[in-house]
Short mmCIF file of C-alpha atoms in Angstrom, two decimals:
data_model
loop_
_atom_site.label_atom_id
_atom_site.label_comp_id
_atom_site.label_asym_id
_atom_site.label_seq_id
_atom_site.Cartn_x
_atom_site.Cartn_y
_atom_site.Cartn_z
CA GLY A 1 41.72 -37.99 -16.14
CA GLN A 2 40.68 -40.14 -13.28
CA SER A 3 37.28 -40.64 -11.70
CA LEU A 4 35.97 -42.92 -9.00
CA GLU A 5 32.39 -43.65 -8.06
CA GLN A 6 31.13 -44.76 -4.68
CA PRO A 7 27.63 -44.89 -3.21
CA SER A 8 27.16 -41.85 -1.01
CA GLU A 9 25.57 -43.57 1.97
CA VAL A 10 25.08 -47.04 3.41
CA THR A 11 23.28 -48.08 6.58
CA ALA A 12 23.84 -51.45 8.23
CA VAL A 13 23.00 -53.17 11.48
CA GLU A 14 25.49 -53.84 14.24
CA GLY A 15 26.97 -57.32 13.89
CA ALA A 16 26.11 -57.58 10.20
CA ILE A 17 28.30 -57.51 7.09
CA VAL A 18 28.45 -54.57 4.69
CA GLN A 19 30.03 -54.21 1.26
CA MET A 20 30.99 -50.81 -0.15
CA ASN A 21 31.71 -50.64 -3.86
CA CYS A 22 34.05 -48.52 -5.91
CA THR A 23 34.32 -48.25 -9.66
CA TYR A 24 37.05 -46.26 -11.34
CA GLN A 25 38.14 -44.89 -14.67
CA THR A 26 41.77 -44.03 -14.78
CA SER A 27 44.98 -44.20 -16.73
CA GLY A 28 48.15 -45.49 -15.19
CA PHE A 29 46.44 -47.61 -12.54
CA TYR A 30 48.77 -49.21 -10.03
CA GLY A 31 46.44 -50.06 -7.18
CA LEU A 32 43.34 -49.29 -5.15
CA SER A 33 43.55 -48.17 -1.55
CA TRP A 34 40.85 -47.85 1.07
CA TYR A 35 40.80 -45.25 3.83
CA GLN A 36 38.53 -44.76 6.82
CA GLN A 37 37.76 -41.30 8.11
CA HIS A 38 35.76 -40.40 11.18
CA ASP A 39 34.17 -36.96 11.34
CA GLY A 40 36.87 -34.36 11.92
CA GLY A 41 39.59 -36.98 11.87
CA ALA A 42 42.34 -37.92 9.47
CA PRO A 43 42.03 -40.57 6.77
CA THR A 44 43.41 -43.85 8.09
CA PHE A 45 44.75 -46.53 5.77
CA LEU A 46 42.77 -49.77 5.76
CA SER A 47 43.79 -51.85 2.80
CA TYR A 48 45.46 -51.93 -0.59
CA ASN A 49 45.03 -54.09 -3.69
CA ALA A 50 47.45 -54.07 -6.56
CA LEU A 51 46.42 -57.40 -8.03
CA ASP A 52 43.07 -59.06 -8.60
CA GLY A 53 41.62 -60.88 -5.65
CA LEU A 54 40.82 -60.54 -2.02
CA GLU A 55 42.99 -59.08 0.73
CA GLU A 56 41.96 -59.75 4.30
CA THR A 57 42.97 -57.85 7.43
CA GLY A 58 40.94 -58.83 10.46
CA ARG A 59 37.33 -57.73 10.04
CA PHE A 60 38.19 -55.83 6.86
CA SER A 61 38.58 -57.35 3.40
CA SER A 62 39.14 -55.61 0.09
CA PHE A 63 38.63 -56.98 -3.38
CA LEU A 64 39.87 -55.83 -6.76
CA SER A 65 39.00 -56.76 -10.33
CA ARG A 66 41.27 -54.85 -12.68
CA SER A 67 39.44 -56.09 -15.77
CA ASP A 68 36.18 -54.65 -14.43
CA SER A 69 37.79 -51.52 -12.91
CA TYR A 70 35.95 -52.41 -9.76
CA GLY A 71 36.71 -52.99 -6.13
CA TYR A 72 34.93 -53.27 -2.84
CA LEU A 73 35.56 -53.08 0.86
CA LEU A 74 33.88 -55.66 3.06
CA LEU A 75 33.38 -55.09 6.77
CA GLN A 76 32.31 -57.98 8.95
CA GLU A 77 30.91 -58.07 12.49
CA LEU A 78 30.01 -54.42 12.28
CA GLN A 79 30.52 -52.31 15.36
CA MET A 80 29.14 -48.89 16.18
CA LYS A 81 32.65 -47.46 15.97
CA ASP A 82 32.75 -48.43 12.29
CA SER A 83 30.39 -45.55 11.53
CA ALA A 84 32.58 -43.33 9.38
CA SER A 85 33.28 -42.35 5.79
CA TYR A 86 35.14 -44.83 3.64
CA PHE A 87 37.11 -43.63 0.64
CA CYS A 88 38.57 -45.63 -2.18
CA ALA A 89 41.60 -44.06 -3.79
CA VAL A 90 43.54 -44.85 -6.91
CA ARG A 91 47.29 -44.98 -6.73
CA GLY A 92 49.41 -44.19 -9.73
CA ARG A 93 53.04 -44.89 -10.43
CA GLY A 94 55.79 -43.98 -8.01
CA ASN A 95 55.15 -40.95 -5.83
CA THR A 96 52.04 -39.72 -7.62
CA PRO A 97 49.30 -38.59 -5.24
CA LEU A 98 46.18 -40.52 -4.41
CA VAL A 99 42.97 -39.67 -6.24
CA PHE A 100 40.04 -40.18 -3.91
CA GLY A 101 36.46 -41.13 -4.57
CA LYS A 102 33.70 -39.06 -2.98
CA GLY A 103 33.42 -41.57 -0.15
CA THR A 104 30.66 -43.71 1.29
CA ARG A 105 29.24 -42.66 4.62
CA LEU A 106 28.52 -45.78 6.67
CA SER A 107 26.03 -45.59 9.51
CA VAL A 108 25.90 -48.58 11.84
CA ILE A 109 22.65 -48.87 13.76
CA ALA A 110 21.70 -51.04 16.71
CA ALA B 1 55.59 -45.21 16.40
CA ALA B 2 56.10 -41.66 15.24
CA GLY B 3 53.29 -40.14 13.20
CA VAL B 4 52.89 -37.16 10.95
CA ILE B 5 52.71 -33.94 12.93
CA GLN B 6 50.84 -30.88 11.78
CA SER B 7 50.63 -27.47 13.35
CA PRO B 8 48.63 -25.60 14.21
CA ARG B 9 45.63 -27.88 14.66
CA HIS B 10 43.18 -25.01 14.42
CA LEU B 11 43.58 -21.63 12.81
CA ILE B 12 41.17 -18.74 12.44
CA LYS B 13 42.00 -15.99 9.98
CA GLU B 14 40.16 -13.13 8.37
CA LYS B 15 39.70 -12.59 4.67
CA ARG B 16 42.79 -11.32 2.86
CA GLU B 17 45.10 -12.45 5.68
CA THR B 18 47.90 -14.97 5.29
CA ALA B 19 48.41 -18.34 6.95
CA THR B 20 51.26 -20.82 7.24
CA LEU B 21 50.63 -24.49 7.91
CA LYS B 22 53.43 -26.78 8.97
CA CYS B 23 53.94 -30.49 8.49
CA TYR B 24 56.56 -32.78 9.99
CA PRO B 25 56.59 -36.13 8.17
CA ILE B 26 57.41 -39.48 9.68
CA PRO B 27 61.20 -39.81 10.03
CA ARG B 28 62.89 -41.23 6.92
CA HIS B 29 59.82 -40.64 4.77
CA ASP B 30 60.92 -38.96 1.58
CA THR B 31 57.60 -37.79 0.12
CA VAL B 32 55.13 -35.26 1.51
CA TYR B 33 51.67 -34.56 0.14
CA TRP B 34 49.23 -31.76 0.94
CA TYR B 35 45.48 -32.28 0.61
CA GLN B 36 42.54 -29.93 1.14
CA GLN B 37 39.21 -31.31 2.32
CA GLY B 38 36.08 -29.18 2.38
CA PRO B 39 33.04 -30.10 4.49
CA GLY B 40 31.51 -33.33 3.22
CA GLN B 41 34.08 -33.55 0.43
CA ASP B 42 36.85 -35.95 -0.45
CA PRO B 43 40.48 -34.91 0.03
CA GLN B 44 41.74 -32.93 -2.95
CA PHE B 45 45.42 -33.06 -3.77
CA LEU B 46 47.26 -29.74 -3.70
CA ILE B 47 50.98 -30.37 -4.06
CA SER B 48 53.69 -32.87 -3.20
CA PHE B 49 57.42 -32.99 -2.62
CA TYR B 50 59.93 -35.79 -3.08
CA GLU B 51 63.35 -35.36 -1.55
CA LYS B 52 62.72 -31.63 -1.07
CA MET B 53 61.82 -31.05 -4.72
CA GLN B 54 58.30 -30.36 -5.95
CA SER B 55 56.99 -33.60 -7.35
CA ASP B 56 53.39 -33.14 -8.46
CA LYS B 57 50.99 -30.23 -8.51
CA GLY B 58 47.24 -30.50 -8.21
CA SER B 59 44.48 -27.98 -7.71
CA ILE B 60 46.57 -25.54 -5.70
CA PRO B 61 45.56 -21.90 -6.17
CA ASP B 62 48.22 -19.42 -7.26
CA ARG B 63 47.71 -17.70 -3.88
CA PHE B 64 49.19 -20.76 -2.20
CA SER B 65 52.78 -21.89 -2.22
CA ALA B 66 54.65 -24.64 -0.47
CA GLN B 67 58.14 -25.88 0.11
CA GLN B 68 60.02 -28.66 1.81
CA PHE B 69 63.03 -27.84 3.91
CA SER B 70 66.34 -29.59 4.50
CA ASP B 71 64.95 -31.36 7.58
CA TYR B 72 62.07 -32.64 5.40
CA HIS B 73 59.38 -30.63 7.13
CA SER B 74 57.05 -28.82 4.78
CA GLU B 75 55.11 -25.57 4.96
CA LEU B 76 52.03 -24.51 3.05
CA ASN B 77 51.78 -20.74 2.71
CA MET B 78 48.40 -19.27 1.95
CA SER B 79 47.86 -15.62 1.08
CA SER B 80 44.87 -13.40 0.34
CA LEU B 81 42.67 -15.88 2.16
CA GLU B 82 39.11 -16.28 0.95
CA LEU B 83 36.05 -17.67 2.71
CA GLY B 84 36.21 -20.69 0.40
CA ASP B 85 39.62 -21.61 1.77
CA SER B 86 37.98 -22.75 5.00
CA ALA B 87 38.71 -26.46 5.12
CA LEU B 88 40.73 -29.21 6.70
CA TYR B 89 44.26 -29.33 5.38
CA PHE B 90 46.02 -32.66 5.64
CA CYS B 91 49.62 -33.50 5.19
CA ALA B 92 50.56 -37.07 4.39
CA SER B 93 53.94 -38.72 4.11
CA ARG B 94 55.20 -41.82 2.38
CA GLY B 95 58.51 -43.58 2.49
CA GLY B 96 60.56 -45.91 0.35
CA THR B 97 58.66 -48.56 -1.57
CA SER B 98 55.60 -48.42 0.68
CA TYR B 99 52.35 -47.64 -1.10
CA GLU B 100 50.68 -46.37 2.06
CA GLN B 101 50.33 -42.67 2.75
CA TYR B 102 50.19 -41.76 6.43
CA PHE B 103 48.02 -38.76 7.16
CA GLY B 104 48.57 -36.20 9.86
CA PRO B 105 45.72 -35.04 12.10
CA GLY B 106 45.06 -32.04 9.90
CA THR B 107 44.80 -28.29 10.37
CA ARG B 108 41.30 -26.87 10.47
CA LEU B 109 41.42 -23.44 8.85
CA THR B 110 38.48 -21.12 9.30
CA VAL B 111 38.39 -17.90 7.31
CA THR B 112 35.93 -15.28 8.54
#
């Protein structure tokens, strides 16, 4: 089976940096994806790591350590619009579906 | 750029009724996934299709069925609806060697 763990909630101040962690237990791991979802909206792809290390896309960075079965999403220069749920998801081989964590609800406060 | 289209966006049904949700993937995407997301929950995989053939099956109830048609659009058919079926239903598509799944806006199903 596959399981992912994420903190349920995080609160951070506008302009600050926040890190959201994800640990996973899975077989057939091919990569870790991150999705953002605003209330009532669709999950939107943010980042993907197949190999160890850091991937950077603008204000968003994602890190993966395959040996530790651990990853995180880093958001810099937080904005109010970043308030949303952030899901990590494990990708298996080929066309297999994503397995999502329970998500971390980020609240950005002034 | 074209996105995944889902219809209807909102649907209200009564218990024991049937519902059909439609999904139109991004052109040239060969894989379609259906997910169900309850309030405050993560998306749960239901079923997927690759090149019009069922590819993987998740926690899809026997009351539900799905298919992908020759034009690659997909339909999720839901019968004997229960209150617990109230949720957001997302379709996602993926193409070629890309690892990214593109999600549609979802259909919000309310069963009363």
